[in-house]
Short mmCIF file of C-alpha atoms in Angstrom, two decimals:
data_model
loop_
_atom_site.label_atom_id
_atom_site.label_comp_id
_atom_site.label_asym_id
_atom_site.label_seq_id
_atom_site.Cartn_x
_atom_site.Cartn_y
_atom_site.Cartn_z
CA SER A 36 36.39 2.38 53.79
CA ALA A 37 37.29 -0.20 51.18
CA VAL A 38 38.63 -3.74 51.22
CA ILE A 39 40.86 -4.54 48.27
CA SER A 40 41.65 -8.05 47.12
CA GLN A 41 44.54 -8.71 44.82
CA LYS A 42 45.55 -11.87 43.10
CA PRO A 43 47.88 -13.53 42.68
CA SER A 44 49.56 -12.70 45.96
CA ARG A 45 52.83 -13.95 44.57
CA ASP A 46 54.18 -15.65 41.48
CA ILE A 47 57.41 -16.77 39.94
CA CYS A 48 57.54 -16.10 36.22
CA GLN A 49 59.83 -16.85 33.35
CA ARG A 50 61.54 -14.12 31.38
CA GLY A 51 59.56 -13.05 28.33
CA THR A 52 56.17 -14.08 29.67
CA SER A 53 53.32 -11.83 30.81
CA LEU A 54 51.26 -11.88 33.98
CA THR A 55 47.97 -10.21 34.79
CA ILE A 56 47.22 -9.04 38.32
CA GLN A 57 43.61 -8.61 39.33
CA CYS A 58 42.29 -6.06 41.83
CA GLN A 59 38.78 -6.21 43.24
CA VAL A 60 37.32 -3.58 45.58
CA ASP A 61 34.33 -4.34 47.77
CA SER A 62 32.67 -0.98 47.06
CA GLN A 63 32.53 1.58 44.30
CA VAL A 64 35.51 3.89 44.30
CA THR A 65 36.36 7.11 42.52
CA MET A 66 39.97 6.45 41.70
CA MET A 67 42.10 3.35 41.31
CA PHE A 68 45.87 3.38 41.05
CA TRP A 69 48.67 0.91 40.50
CA TYR A 70 51.98 1.26 42.33
CA ARG A 71 55.22 -0.65 42.22
CA GLN A 72 57.42 -1.20 45.26
CA GLN A 73 60.86 -2.64 44.77
CA PRO A 74 62.60 -4.24 47.78
CA GLY A 75 63.49 -1.64 50.37
CA GLN A 76 62.14 1.16 48.20
CA SER A 77 59.15 3.41 48.33
CA LEU A 78 56.00 3.13 46.27
CA THR A 79 56.24 4.39 42.71
CA LEU A 80 53.04 5.30 40.92
CA ILE A 81 52.67 3.41 37.65
CA ALA A 82 49.33 4.70 36.44
CA THR A 83 45.82 5.80 37.22
CA ALA A 84 43.24 3.27 36.10
CA ASN A 85 40.36 5.17 34.48
CA GLN A 86 36.95 3.56 34.36
CA GLY A 87 35.90 2.89 30.81
CA SER A 88 38.89 4.57 29.20
CA GLU A 89 42.63 4.26 28.78
CA ALA A 90 44.81 4.48 31.86
CA THR A 91 46.97 7.53 32.54
CA TYR A 92 50.62 6.54 32.85
CA GLU A 93 53.39 8.21 34.83
CA SER A 94 56.72 9.10 33.34
CA GLY A 95 58.76 6.00 32.70
CA PHE A 96 55.79 3.66 32.35
CA VAL A 97 54.12 2.82 29.03
CA ILE A 98 50.96 1.07 28.02
CA ASP A 99 52.69 -1.58 25.94
CA LYS A 100 54.63 -2.76 28.98
CA PHE A 101 51.90 -2.29 31.61
CA PRO A 102 48.48 -2.50 30.00
CA ILE A 103 45.73 -1.68 32.48
CA SER A 104 42.01 -2.23 32.33
CA ARG A 105 39.20 -0.88 34.49
CA PRO A 106 35.89 -2.09 33.10
CA ASN A 107 33.82 -0.87 36.07
CA LEU A 108 34.03 1.04 39.35
CA THR A 109 35.25 -1.88 41.44
CA PHE A 110 37.69 -3.89 39.30
CA SER A 111 41.00 -3.33 37.57
CA THR A 112 43.79 -5.41 36.09
CA LEU A 113 47.46 -4.69 35.53
CA THR A 114 49.46 -6.79 33.09
CA VAL A 115 53.23 -6.89 33.25
CA SER A 116 54.26 -7.78 29.70
CA ASN A 117 57.37 -9.42 28.33
CA MET A 118 58.84 -9.65 31.81
CA SER A 119 62.51 -9.36 32.65
CA PRO A 120 64.24 -9.79 36.02
CA GLU A 121 64.08 -5.99 36.45
CA ASP A 122 60.31 -6.31 36.74
CA SER A 123 60.66 -8.35 39.93
CA SER A 124 58.79 -6.25 42.43
CA ILE A 125 55.67 -5.92 44.53
CA TYR A 126 52.74 -4.48 42.60
CA LEU A 127 50.08 -2.76 44.68
CA CYS A 128 46.56 -1.81 43.76
CA SER A 129 45.05 1.14 45.59
CA ALA A 130 41.73 2.90 45.60
CA ARG A 131 40.13 6.06 46.87
CA PRO A 132 36.50 5.60 47.90
CA TYR A 133 33.93 8.33 47.46
CA SER A 134 33.83 8.67 51.25
CA THR A 135 37.47 9.74 51.42
CA ALA A 136 37.58 11.89 48.31
CA GLY A 137 38.14 14.96 50.49
CA THR A 138 41.07 13.57 52.41
CA GLY A 139 42.78 11.71 49.63
CA GLU A 140 43.04 8.64 51.85
CA LEU A 141 44.08 5.59 49.88
CA PHE A 142 43.29 1.97 50.61
CA PHE A 143 45.69 -0.69 49.42
CA GLY A 144 45.60 -4.33 48.51
CA GLU A 145 48.09 -6.72 50.05
CA GLY A 146 50.26 -6.57 46.96
CA SER A 147 51.39 -9.08 44.35
CA ARG A 148 55.00 -10.13 44.68
CA LEU A 149 56.45 -11.06 41.31
CA THR A 150 59.78 -12.77 40.83
CA VAL A 151 61.06 -13.03 37.26
CA LEU A 152 63.73 -15.60 36.55
CA SER B 241 58.73 17.79 40.73
CA GLN B 242 57.94 17.20 44.35
CA LYS B 243 60.42 15.13 46.32
CA ILE B 244 59.87 13.60 49.73
CA GLU B 245 62.73 12.86 52.09
CA GLN B 246 62.47 10.54 55.05
CA ASN B 247 65.29 9.25 57.18
CA SER B 248 66.33 6.00 55.56
CA GLU B 249 68.08 4.79 58.68
CA ALA B 250 66.01 2.63 60.95
CA LEU B 251 64.93 4.13 64.24
CA ASN B 252 65.41 1.94 67.31
CA ILE B 253 63.74 2.99 70.53
CA GLN B 254 62.83 1.48 73.86
CA GLU B 255 59.26 0.61 74.70
CA GLY B 256 57.49 3.46 76.43
CA LYS B 257 59.55 6.17 74.79
CA THR B 258 58.34 8.60 72.14
CA ALA B 259 59.32 7.88 68.55
CA THR B 260 59.73 10.89 66.28
CA LEU B 261 59.94 10.49 62.53
CA THR B 262 60.68 13.27 60.05
CA CYS B 263 59.34 14.01 56.59
CA ASN B 264 60.72 16.82 54.46
CA TYR B 265 59.48 17.88 51.05
CA THR B 266 61.31 20.04 48.58
CA ASN B 267 58.94 21.82 46.27
CA TYR B 268 55.50 23.34 46.52
CA SER B 269 53.56 23.30 49.77
CA PRO B 270 50.86 20.64 49.56
CA ALA B 271 47.27 21.14 50.62
CA TYR B 272 47.68 18.20 52.96
CA LEU B 273 50.15 15.57 54.07
CA GLN B 274 49.44 11.97 55.04
CA TRP B 275 51.13 9.31 57.10
CA TYR B 276 50.77 5.58 56.42
CA ARG B 277 52.00 2.49 58.20
CA GLN B 278 53.33 -0.49 56.29
CA ASP B 279 54.05 -3.89 57.82
CA PRO B 280 56.30 -6.40 56.02
CA GLY B 281 54.46 -8.15 53.21
CA ARG B 282 51.40 -5.91 53.55
CA GLY B 283 50.01 -2.88 51.79
CA PRO B 284 50.24 0.55 53.45
CA VAL B 285 47.49 1.55 55.87
CA PHE B 286 46.39 5.17 56.27
CA LEU B 287 46.98 6.68 59.72
CA LEU B 288 46.56 10.44 59.70
CA LEU B 289 46.08 13.44 57.46
CA ILE B 290 47.04 17.00 58.31
CA ARG B 291 46.02 19.98 56.20
CA GLU B 292 48.19 22.97 55.36
CA ASN B 293 46.26 25.24 57.73
CA GLU B 294 46.66 22.86 60.66
CA LYS B 295 49.75 22.97 62.83
CA GLU B 296 49.07 19.75 64.72
CA LYS B 297 46.80 16.73 64.61
CA ARG B 298 46.36 13.98 67.18
CA LYS B 299 44.86 10.52 67.11
CA GLU B 300 45.25 8.39 70.21
CA ARG B 301 49.01 7.97 70.73
CA LEU B 302 49.86 9.57 67.39
CA LYS B 303 50.66 13.21 66.81
CA VAL B 304 51.55 14.89 63.54
CA THR B 305 52.85 18.40 63.03
CA PHE B 306 53.07 20.34 59.77
CA ASP B 307 55.41 23.29 59.30
CA THR B 308 54.94 24.76 55.83
CA THR B 309 57.79 27.24 56.40
CA LEU B 310 60.27 24.47 57.09
CA LYS B 311 58.52 22.18 54.57
CA GLN B 312 58.50 19.51 57.20
CA SER B 313 56.18 17.18 59.05
CA LEU B 314 57.00 15.36 62.26
CA PHE B 315 55.23 12.15 63.24
CA HIS B 316 55.28 11.19 66.91
CA ILE B 317 54.24 7.95 68.58
CA THR B 318 54.03 8.37 72.34
CA ALA B 319 54.30 5.53 74.83
CA SER B 320 55.58 3.33 72.01
CA GLN B 321 54.95 -0.41 72.03
CA PRO B 322 56.65 -3.30 70.20
CA ALA B 323 53.46 -3.55 68.10
CA ASP B 324 54.29 -0.11 66.69
CA SER B 325 57.30 -1.60 64.91
CA ALA B 326 56.72 -1.04 61.19
CA THR B 327 57.71 1.24 58.33
CA TYR B 328 56.05 4.64 58.35
CA LEU B 329 55.51 6.42 55.05
CA CYS B 330 54.92 10.09 54.44
CA ALA B 331 52.72 10.92 51.44
CA LEU B 332 51.69 14.06 49.54
CA PRO B 333 49.61 14.98 46.52
CA GLN B 334 51.82 14.70 43.45
CA ASN B 335 50.98 18.19 42.26
CA THR B 336 49.18 21.24 43.56
CA GLY B 337 45.51 20.36 43.50
CA GLY B 338 46.35 16.91 42.17
CA PHE B 339 44.61 13.68 42.97
CA LYS B 340 47.62 11.40 42.69
CA THR B 341 49.67 10.54 45.77
CA ILE B 342 53.42 10.16 46.00
CA PHE B 343 55.24 8.48 48.86
CA GLY B 344 58.49 8.89 50.69
CA ALA B 345 60.80 5.91 51.09
CA GLY B 346 59.66 5.43 54.66
CA THR B 347 61.41 5.08 57.99
CA ARG B 348 61.62 1.68 59.65
CA LEU B 349 60.81 1.83 63.36
CA PHE B 350 61.83 -0.88 65.82
CA VAL B 351 60.44 -0.69 69.33
CA LYS B 352 62.27 -2.92 71.79
CA ALA B 353 60.55 -4.40 74.80
#
């Protein structure tokens, strides 16, 4: 299993600013992902955080807007850049430990709720 | 691309009854299908996985079925309790053989005492 800590848990931000969300896993994991969940909606995959290399982004998400780092096997950051009210959402970090590589089971952080004014 | 459909209407049931939630997918048949539970303000928590060659899987009061002909999974909670009230999400690999996971919108379950 894996325990994932995210911070901040919530924040209120001004339009045009940027915020970095941190994700720490208590064990080494194979894959780390970032999802976005807008109110009442499902999870949308933003990108796969690749250790030591550039993240792989899904359609509709770009590196300039959502730069991601993953310097090691247990830590990743997501930055939401030049925020607008449309970026108000819950951002979730998830990870797949080596132990669940065969089942694809994902573990999630508690999420970071961002409100952009 | 793969699409997942879950009943967006909330399901209200009486304590002790069986809750049945539906997940339909539209494209390729995945190698496996997962169910997660999400409580308000929390991240999803993995419940069960069923593989394409399995018709049914059980875990305590939970039962999942997988019909690749109908492209459908049913998720049952027997002897439901108010503590089972949550949103239940169906999830699949994004692509055949892929390692990314996509989620349905979820069905909100309310169990009344």
